[in-house]
CSV table of C-alpha atoms in Angstrom, one decimal:
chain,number,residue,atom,x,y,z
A,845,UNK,CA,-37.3,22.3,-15.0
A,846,UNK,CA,-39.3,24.6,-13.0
A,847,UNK,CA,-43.1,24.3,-12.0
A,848,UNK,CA,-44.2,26.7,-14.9
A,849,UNK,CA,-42.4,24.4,-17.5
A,850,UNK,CA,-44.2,21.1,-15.8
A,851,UNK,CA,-47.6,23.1,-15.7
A,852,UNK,CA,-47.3,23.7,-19.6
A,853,UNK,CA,-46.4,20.2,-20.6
A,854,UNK,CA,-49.3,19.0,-18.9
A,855,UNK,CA,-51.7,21.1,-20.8
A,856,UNK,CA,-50.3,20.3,-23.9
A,857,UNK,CA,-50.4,17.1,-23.2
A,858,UNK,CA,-54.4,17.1,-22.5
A,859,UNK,CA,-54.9,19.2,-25.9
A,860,UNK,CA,-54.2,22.6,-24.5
A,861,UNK,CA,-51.5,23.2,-26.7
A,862,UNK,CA,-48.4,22.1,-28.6
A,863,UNK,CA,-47.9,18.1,-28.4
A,864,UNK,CA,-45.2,16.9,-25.8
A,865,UNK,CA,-42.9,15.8,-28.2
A,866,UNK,CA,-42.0,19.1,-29.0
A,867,UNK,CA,-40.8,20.0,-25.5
A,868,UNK,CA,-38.8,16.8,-25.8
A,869,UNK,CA,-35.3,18.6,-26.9
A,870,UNK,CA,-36.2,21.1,-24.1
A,871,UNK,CA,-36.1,18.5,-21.2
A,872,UNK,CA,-33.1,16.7,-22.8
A,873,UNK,CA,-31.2,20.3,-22.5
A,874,UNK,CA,-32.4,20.7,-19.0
A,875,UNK,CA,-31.1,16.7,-17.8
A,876,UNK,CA,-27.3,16.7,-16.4
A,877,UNK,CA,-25.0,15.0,-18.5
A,878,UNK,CA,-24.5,12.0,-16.1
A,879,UNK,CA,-21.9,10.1,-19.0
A,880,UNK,CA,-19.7,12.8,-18.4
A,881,UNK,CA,-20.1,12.6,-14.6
A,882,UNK,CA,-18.8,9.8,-14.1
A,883,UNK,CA,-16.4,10.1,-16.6
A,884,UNK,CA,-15.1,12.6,-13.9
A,885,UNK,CA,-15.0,10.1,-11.1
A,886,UNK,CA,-13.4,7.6,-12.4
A,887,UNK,CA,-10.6,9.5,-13.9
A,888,UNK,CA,-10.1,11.0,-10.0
A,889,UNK,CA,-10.5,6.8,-8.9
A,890,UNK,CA,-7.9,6.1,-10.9
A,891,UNK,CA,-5.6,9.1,-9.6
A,892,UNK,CA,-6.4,8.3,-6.0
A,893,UNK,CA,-5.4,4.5,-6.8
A,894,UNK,CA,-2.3,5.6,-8.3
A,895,UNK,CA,-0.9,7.7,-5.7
A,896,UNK,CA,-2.0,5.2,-2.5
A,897,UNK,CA,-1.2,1.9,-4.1
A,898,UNK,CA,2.9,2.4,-3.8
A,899,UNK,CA,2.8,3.3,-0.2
A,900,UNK,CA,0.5,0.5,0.6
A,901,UNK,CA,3.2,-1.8,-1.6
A,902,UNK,CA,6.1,0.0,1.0
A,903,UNK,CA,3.8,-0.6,4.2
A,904,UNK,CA,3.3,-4.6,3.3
A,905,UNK,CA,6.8,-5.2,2.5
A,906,UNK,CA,7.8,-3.4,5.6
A,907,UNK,CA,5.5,-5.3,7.5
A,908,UNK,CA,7.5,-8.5,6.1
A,909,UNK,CA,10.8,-7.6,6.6
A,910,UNK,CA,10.0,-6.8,10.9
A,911,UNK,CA,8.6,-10.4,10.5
A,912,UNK,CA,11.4,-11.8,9.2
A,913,UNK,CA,13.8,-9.7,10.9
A,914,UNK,CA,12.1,-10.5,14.7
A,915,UNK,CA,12.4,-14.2,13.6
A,916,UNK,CA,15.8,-14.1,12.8
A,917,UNK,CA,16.6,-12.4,16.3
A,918,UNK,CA,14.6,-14.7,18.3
A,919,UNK,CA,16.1,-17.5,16.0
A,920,UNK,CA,19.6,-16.0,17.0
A,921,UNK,CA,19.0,-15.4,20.8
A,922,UNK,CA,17.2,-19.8,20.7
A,923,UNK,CA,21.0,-20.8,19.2
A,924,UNK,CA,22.9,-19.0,21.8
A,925,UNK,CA,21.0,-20.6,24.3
A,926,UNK,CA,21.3,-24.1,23.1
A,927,UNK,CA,24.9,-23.8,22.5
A,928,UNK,CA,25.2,-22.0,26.0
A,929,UNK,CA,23.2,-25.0,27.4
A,930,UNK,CA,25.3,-27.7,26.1
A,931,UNK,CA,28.3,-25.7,26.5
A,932,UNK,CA,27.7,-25.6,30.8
A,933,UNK,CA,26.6,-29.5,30.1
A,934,UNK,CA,29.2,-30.9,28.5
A,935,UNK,CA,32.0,-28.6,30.9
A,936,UNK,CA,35.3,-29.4,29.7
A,937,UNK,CA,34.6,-32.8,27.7
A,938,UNK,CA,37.3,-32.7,24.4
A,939,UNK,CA,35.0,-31.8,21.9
A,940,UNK,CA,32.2,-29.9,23.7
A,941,UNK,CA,32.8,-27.1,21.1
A,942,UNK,CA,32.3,-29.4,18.2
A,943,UNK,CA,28.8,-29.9,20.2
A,944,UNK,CA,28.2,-25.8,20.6
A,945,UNK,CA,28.9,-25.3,17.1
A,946,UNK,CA,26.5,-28.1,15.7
A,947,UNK,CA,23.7,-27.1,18.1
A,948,UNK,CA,24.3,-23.4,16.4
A,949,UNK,CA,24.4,-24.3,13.0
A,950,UNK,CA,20.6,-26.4,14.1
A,951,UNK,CA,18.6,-24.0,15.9
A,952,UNK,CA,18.8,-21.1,13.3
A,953,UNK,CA,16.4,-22.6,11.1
A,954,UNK,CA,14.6,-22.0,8.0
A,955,UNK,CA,13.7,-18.9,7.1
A,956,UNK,CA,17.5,-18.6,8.6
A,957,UNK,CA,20.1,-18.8,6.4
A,958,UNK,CA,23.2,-20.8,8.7
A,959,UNK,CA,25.5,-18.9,6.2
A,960,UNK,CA,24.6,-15.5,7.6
A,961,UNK,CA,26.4,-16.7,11.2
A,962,UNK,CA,29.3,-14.8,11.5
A,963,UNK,CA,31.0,-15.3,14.5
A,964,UNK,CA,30.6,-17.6,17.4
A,965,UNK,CA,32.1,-16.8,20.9
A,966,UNK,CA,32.8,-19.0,24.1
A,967,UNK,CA,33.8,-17.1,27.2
A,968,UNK,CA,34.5,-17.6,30.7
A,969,UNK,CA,31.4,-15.4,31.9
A,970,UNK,CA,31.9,-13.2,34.8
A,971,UNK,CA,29.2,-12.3,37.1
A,972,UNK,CA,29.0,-8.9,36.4
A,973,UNK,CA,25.8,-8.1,33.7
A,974,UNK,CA,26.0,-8.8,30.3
A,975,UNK,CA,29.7,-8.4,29.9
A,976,UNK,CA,31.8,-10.8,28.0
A,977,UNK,CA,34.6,-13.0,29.8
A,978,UNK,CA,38.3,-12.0,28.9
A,979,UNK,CA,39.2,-15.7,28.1
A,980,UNK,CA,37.6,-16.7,24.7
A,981,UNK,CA,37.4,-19.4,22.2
A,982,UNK,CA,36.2,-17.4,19.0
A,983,UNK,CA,35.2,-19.3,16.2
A,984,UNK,CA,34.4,-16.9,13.0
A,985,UNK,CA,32.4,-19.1,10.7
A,986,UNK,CA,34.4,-19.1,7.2
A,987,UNK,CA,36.5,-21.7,5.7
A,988,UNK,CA,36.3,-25.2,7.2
A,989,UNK,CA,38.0,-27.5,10.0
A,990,UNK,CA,38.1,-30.8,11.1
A,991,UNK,CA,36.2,-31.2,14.7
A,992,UNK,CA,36.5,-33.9,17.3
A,993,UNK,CA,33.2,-34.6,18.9
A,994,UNK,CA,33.3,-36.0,22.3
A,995,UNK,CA,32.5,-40.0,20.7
A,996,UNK,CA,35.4,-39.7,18.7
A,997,UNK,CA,34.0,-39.2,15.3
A,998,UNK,CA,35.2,-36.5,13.1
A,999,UNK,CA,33.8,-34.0,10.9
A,1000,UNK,CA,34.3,-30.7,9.3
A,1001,UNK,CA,32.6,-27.9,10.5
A,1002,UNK,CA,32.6,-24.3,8.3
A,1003,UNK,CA,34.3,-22.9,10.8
A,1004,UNK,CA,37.9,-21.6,11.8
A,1005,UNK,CA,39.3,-20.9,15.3
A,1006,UNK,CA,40.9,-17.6,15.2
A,1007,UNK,CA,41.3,-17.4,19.1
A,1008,UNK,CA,41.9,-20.2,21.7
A,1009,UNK,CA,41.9,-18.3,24.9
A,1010,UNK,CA,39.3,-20.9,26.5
A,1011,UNK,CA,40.1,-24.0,25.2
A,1012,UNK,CA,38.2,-26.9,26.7
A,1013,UNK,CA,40.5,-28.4,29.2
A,1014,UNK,CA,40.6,-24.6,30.7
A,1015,UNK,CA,36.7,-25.1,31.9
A,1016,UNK,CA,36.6,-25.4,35.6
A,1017,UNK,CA,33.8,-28.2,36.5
A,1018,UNK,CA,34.5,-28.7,39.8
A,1019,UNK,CA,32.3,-27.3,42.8
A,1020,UNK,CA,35.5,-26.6,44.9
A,1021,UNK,CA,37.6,-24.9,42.7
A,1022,UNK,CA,40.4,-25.3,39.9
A,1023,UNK,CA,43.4,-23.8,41.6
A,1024,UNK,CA,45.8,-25.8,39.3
A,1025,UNK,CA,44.5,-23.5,36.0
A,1026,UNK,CA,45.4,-20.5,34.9
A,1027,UNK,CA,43.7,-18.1,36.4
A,1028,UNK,CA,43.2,-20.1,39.2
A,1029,UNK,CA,39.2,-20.7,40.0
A,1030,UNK,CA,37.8,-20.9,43.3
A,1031,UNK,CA,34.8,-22.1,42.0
A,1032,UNK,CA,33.1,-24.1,38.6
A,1033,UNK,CA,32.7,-21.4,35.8
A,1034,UNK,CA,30.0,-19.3,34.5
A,1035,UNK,CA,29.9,-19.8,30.5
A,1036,UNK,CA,28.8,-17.8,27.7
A,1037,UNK,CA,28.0,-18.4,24.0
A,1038,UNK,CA,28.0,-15.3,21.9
A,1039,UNK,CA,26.3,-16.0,18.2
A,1040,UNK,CA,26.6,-13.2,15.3
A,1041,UNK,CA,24.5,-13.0,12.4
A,1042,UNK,CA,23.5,-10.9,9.4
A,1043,UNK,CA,19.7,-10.8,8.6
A,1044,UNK,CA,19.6,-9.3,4.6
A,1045,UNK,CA,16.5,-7.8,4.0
A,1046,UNK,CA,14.4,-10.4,1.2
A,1047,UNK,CA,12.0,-7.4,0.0
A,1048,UNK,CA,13.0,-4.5,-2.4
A,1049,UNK,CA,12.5,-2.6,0.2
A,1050,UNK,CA,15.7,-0.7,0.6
A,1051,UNK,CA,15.6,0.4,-3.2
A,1052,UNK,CA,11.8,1.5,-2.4
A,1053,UNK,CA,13.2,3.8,0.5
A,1054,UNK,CA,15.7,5.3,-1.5
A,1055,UNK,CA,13.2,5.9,-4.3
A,1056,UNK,CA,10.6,7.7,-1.4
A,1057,UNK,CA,13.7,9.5,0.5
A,1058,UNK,CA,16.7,9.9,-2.3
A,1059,UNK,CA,20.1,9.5,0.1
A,1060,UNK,CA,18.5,7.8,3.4
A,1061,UNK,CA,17.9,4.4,4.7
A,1062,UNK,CA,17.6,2.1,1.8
A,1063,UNK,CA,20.7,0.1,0.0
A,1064,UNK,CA,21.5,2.3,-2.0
A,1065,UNK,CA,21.3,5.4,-0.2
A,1066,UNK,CA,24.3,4.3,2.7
A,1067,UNK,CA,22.7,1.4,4.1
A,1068,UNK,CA,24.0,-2.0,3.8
A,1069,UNK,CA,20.3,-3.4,3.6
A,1070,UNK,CA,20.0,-5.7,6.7
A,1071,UNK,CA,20.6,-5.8,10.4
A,1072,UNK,CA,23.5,-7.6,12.4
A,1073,UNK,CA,21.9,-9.5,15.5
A,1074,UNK,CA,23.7,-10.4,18.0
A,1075,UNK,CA,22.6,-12.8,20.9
A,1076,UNK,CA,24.7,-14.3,24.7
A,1077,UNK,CA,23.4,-16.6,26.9
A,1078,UNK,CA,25.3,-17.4,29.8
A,1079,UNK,CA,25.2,-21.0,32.2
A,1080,UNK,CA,26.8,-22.0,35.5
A,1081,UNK,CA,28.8,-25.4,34.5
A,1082,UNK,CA,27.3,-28.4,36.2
A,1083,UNK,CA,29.7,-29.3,38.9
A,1084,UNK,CA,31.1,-32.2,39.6
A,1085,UNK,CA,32.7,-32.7,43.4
């Protein structure tokens, strides 16, 4: 309303003219219409929530699955050490993989599932990096067998040997050397315990990824959803002399 307008209602309104009342639908005309204002903003709220709220639904389940996923590979990498631990502790005690394979099987732990282990491996380690030993005992865990533990007792482990090129009485303990076993061994050995698993993802976030980028990285766009870890820890056998 301009300062004219405001001059004239002030006069009428002291006698000086028409009554203010009857520049009542005059003001109204001049207000904004602040009902459908806001109408306007919260039809652009809702737009704005609409578009962010599925990215922010990806970004927390991401967020879970590296959780889950860093747990499982630390959780991996703590069973390979255990079993590598016991493995150089126990040498070449009847039963020591019995031993390996239990410590495994424990140290996964919950989240973990111990049925996502696929393979475990026991090599004769060389000293060369991070390479594995050409003599193996590979265990792939699937059906079961009957295991001797060093006390005597017996029980069934979900596992099956599927290669016995490092049995246990093939472990050189001794400080000096094995030179009756094949390979000969000047000294004890160095031993390694591979462990395999496959983390599956727990979110629908593969299906979420394939909805965002149709044909890339989710389940059903090529990838299996899940990671495979896989984890070697290598000892020096304790010696005996």
């Amino acid at each position: 309303i301009g300062n004219e307008c405001l001059l004239s209602l002030y006069r009428r309104a002291h006698g000086h003219g028409p009554s203010t009342t009857q520049w009542m639908p005059i003001i109204m005309m001049s207000l904004p219409d602040t009902d459908a204002k806001h109408a306007d903003q919260s039809g652009q709220t809702l737009v704005e929530f609409a578009l962010v709220i599925p990215m922010l639904m990806v970004l927390l389940m991401a967020v879970l699955e590296m959780g889950l996923a860093l747990n499982a590979s630390l959780a991996v990498n703590r069973a390979s050490q255990e079993g590598a631990h016991i493995a150089a502790t126990a040498g070449n005690i009847a039963g020591t993989d019995c031993l390996i394979l239990d410590a495994v099987e424990r140290d996964m732990g919950v989240p973990n599932k111990t049925a996502n282990i696929s393979e475990v491996i026991i090599d004769n380690a060389p000293l060369v990096g991070n390479v594995p030993g050409g003599m193996q005992q590979h265990w792939r865990r699937a059906g079961s067998s009957d295991c001797t533990h060093p006390d005597g007792t017996v029980a069934a482990v979900p596992y099956t040997l599927v290669s016995a090129g490092y049995p246990e009485d093939q472990r050189c303990t001794v400080l000096g050397g094995c030179p009756s076993l094949t390979p000969p061994r000047s000294t004890v050995d160095n031993i390694g315990v591979t462990v395999r698993y496959r983390h599956d993802w727990v979110t629908p976030l593969n299906g979420s990824l394939d909805l965002l980028v149709p044909g890339g990285t989710g389940g059903g766009g090529g990838n299996s959803g899940g990671w495979d870890f896989e984890q070697r820890n290598v000892f020096r056998i304790e010696p005996t002399l």
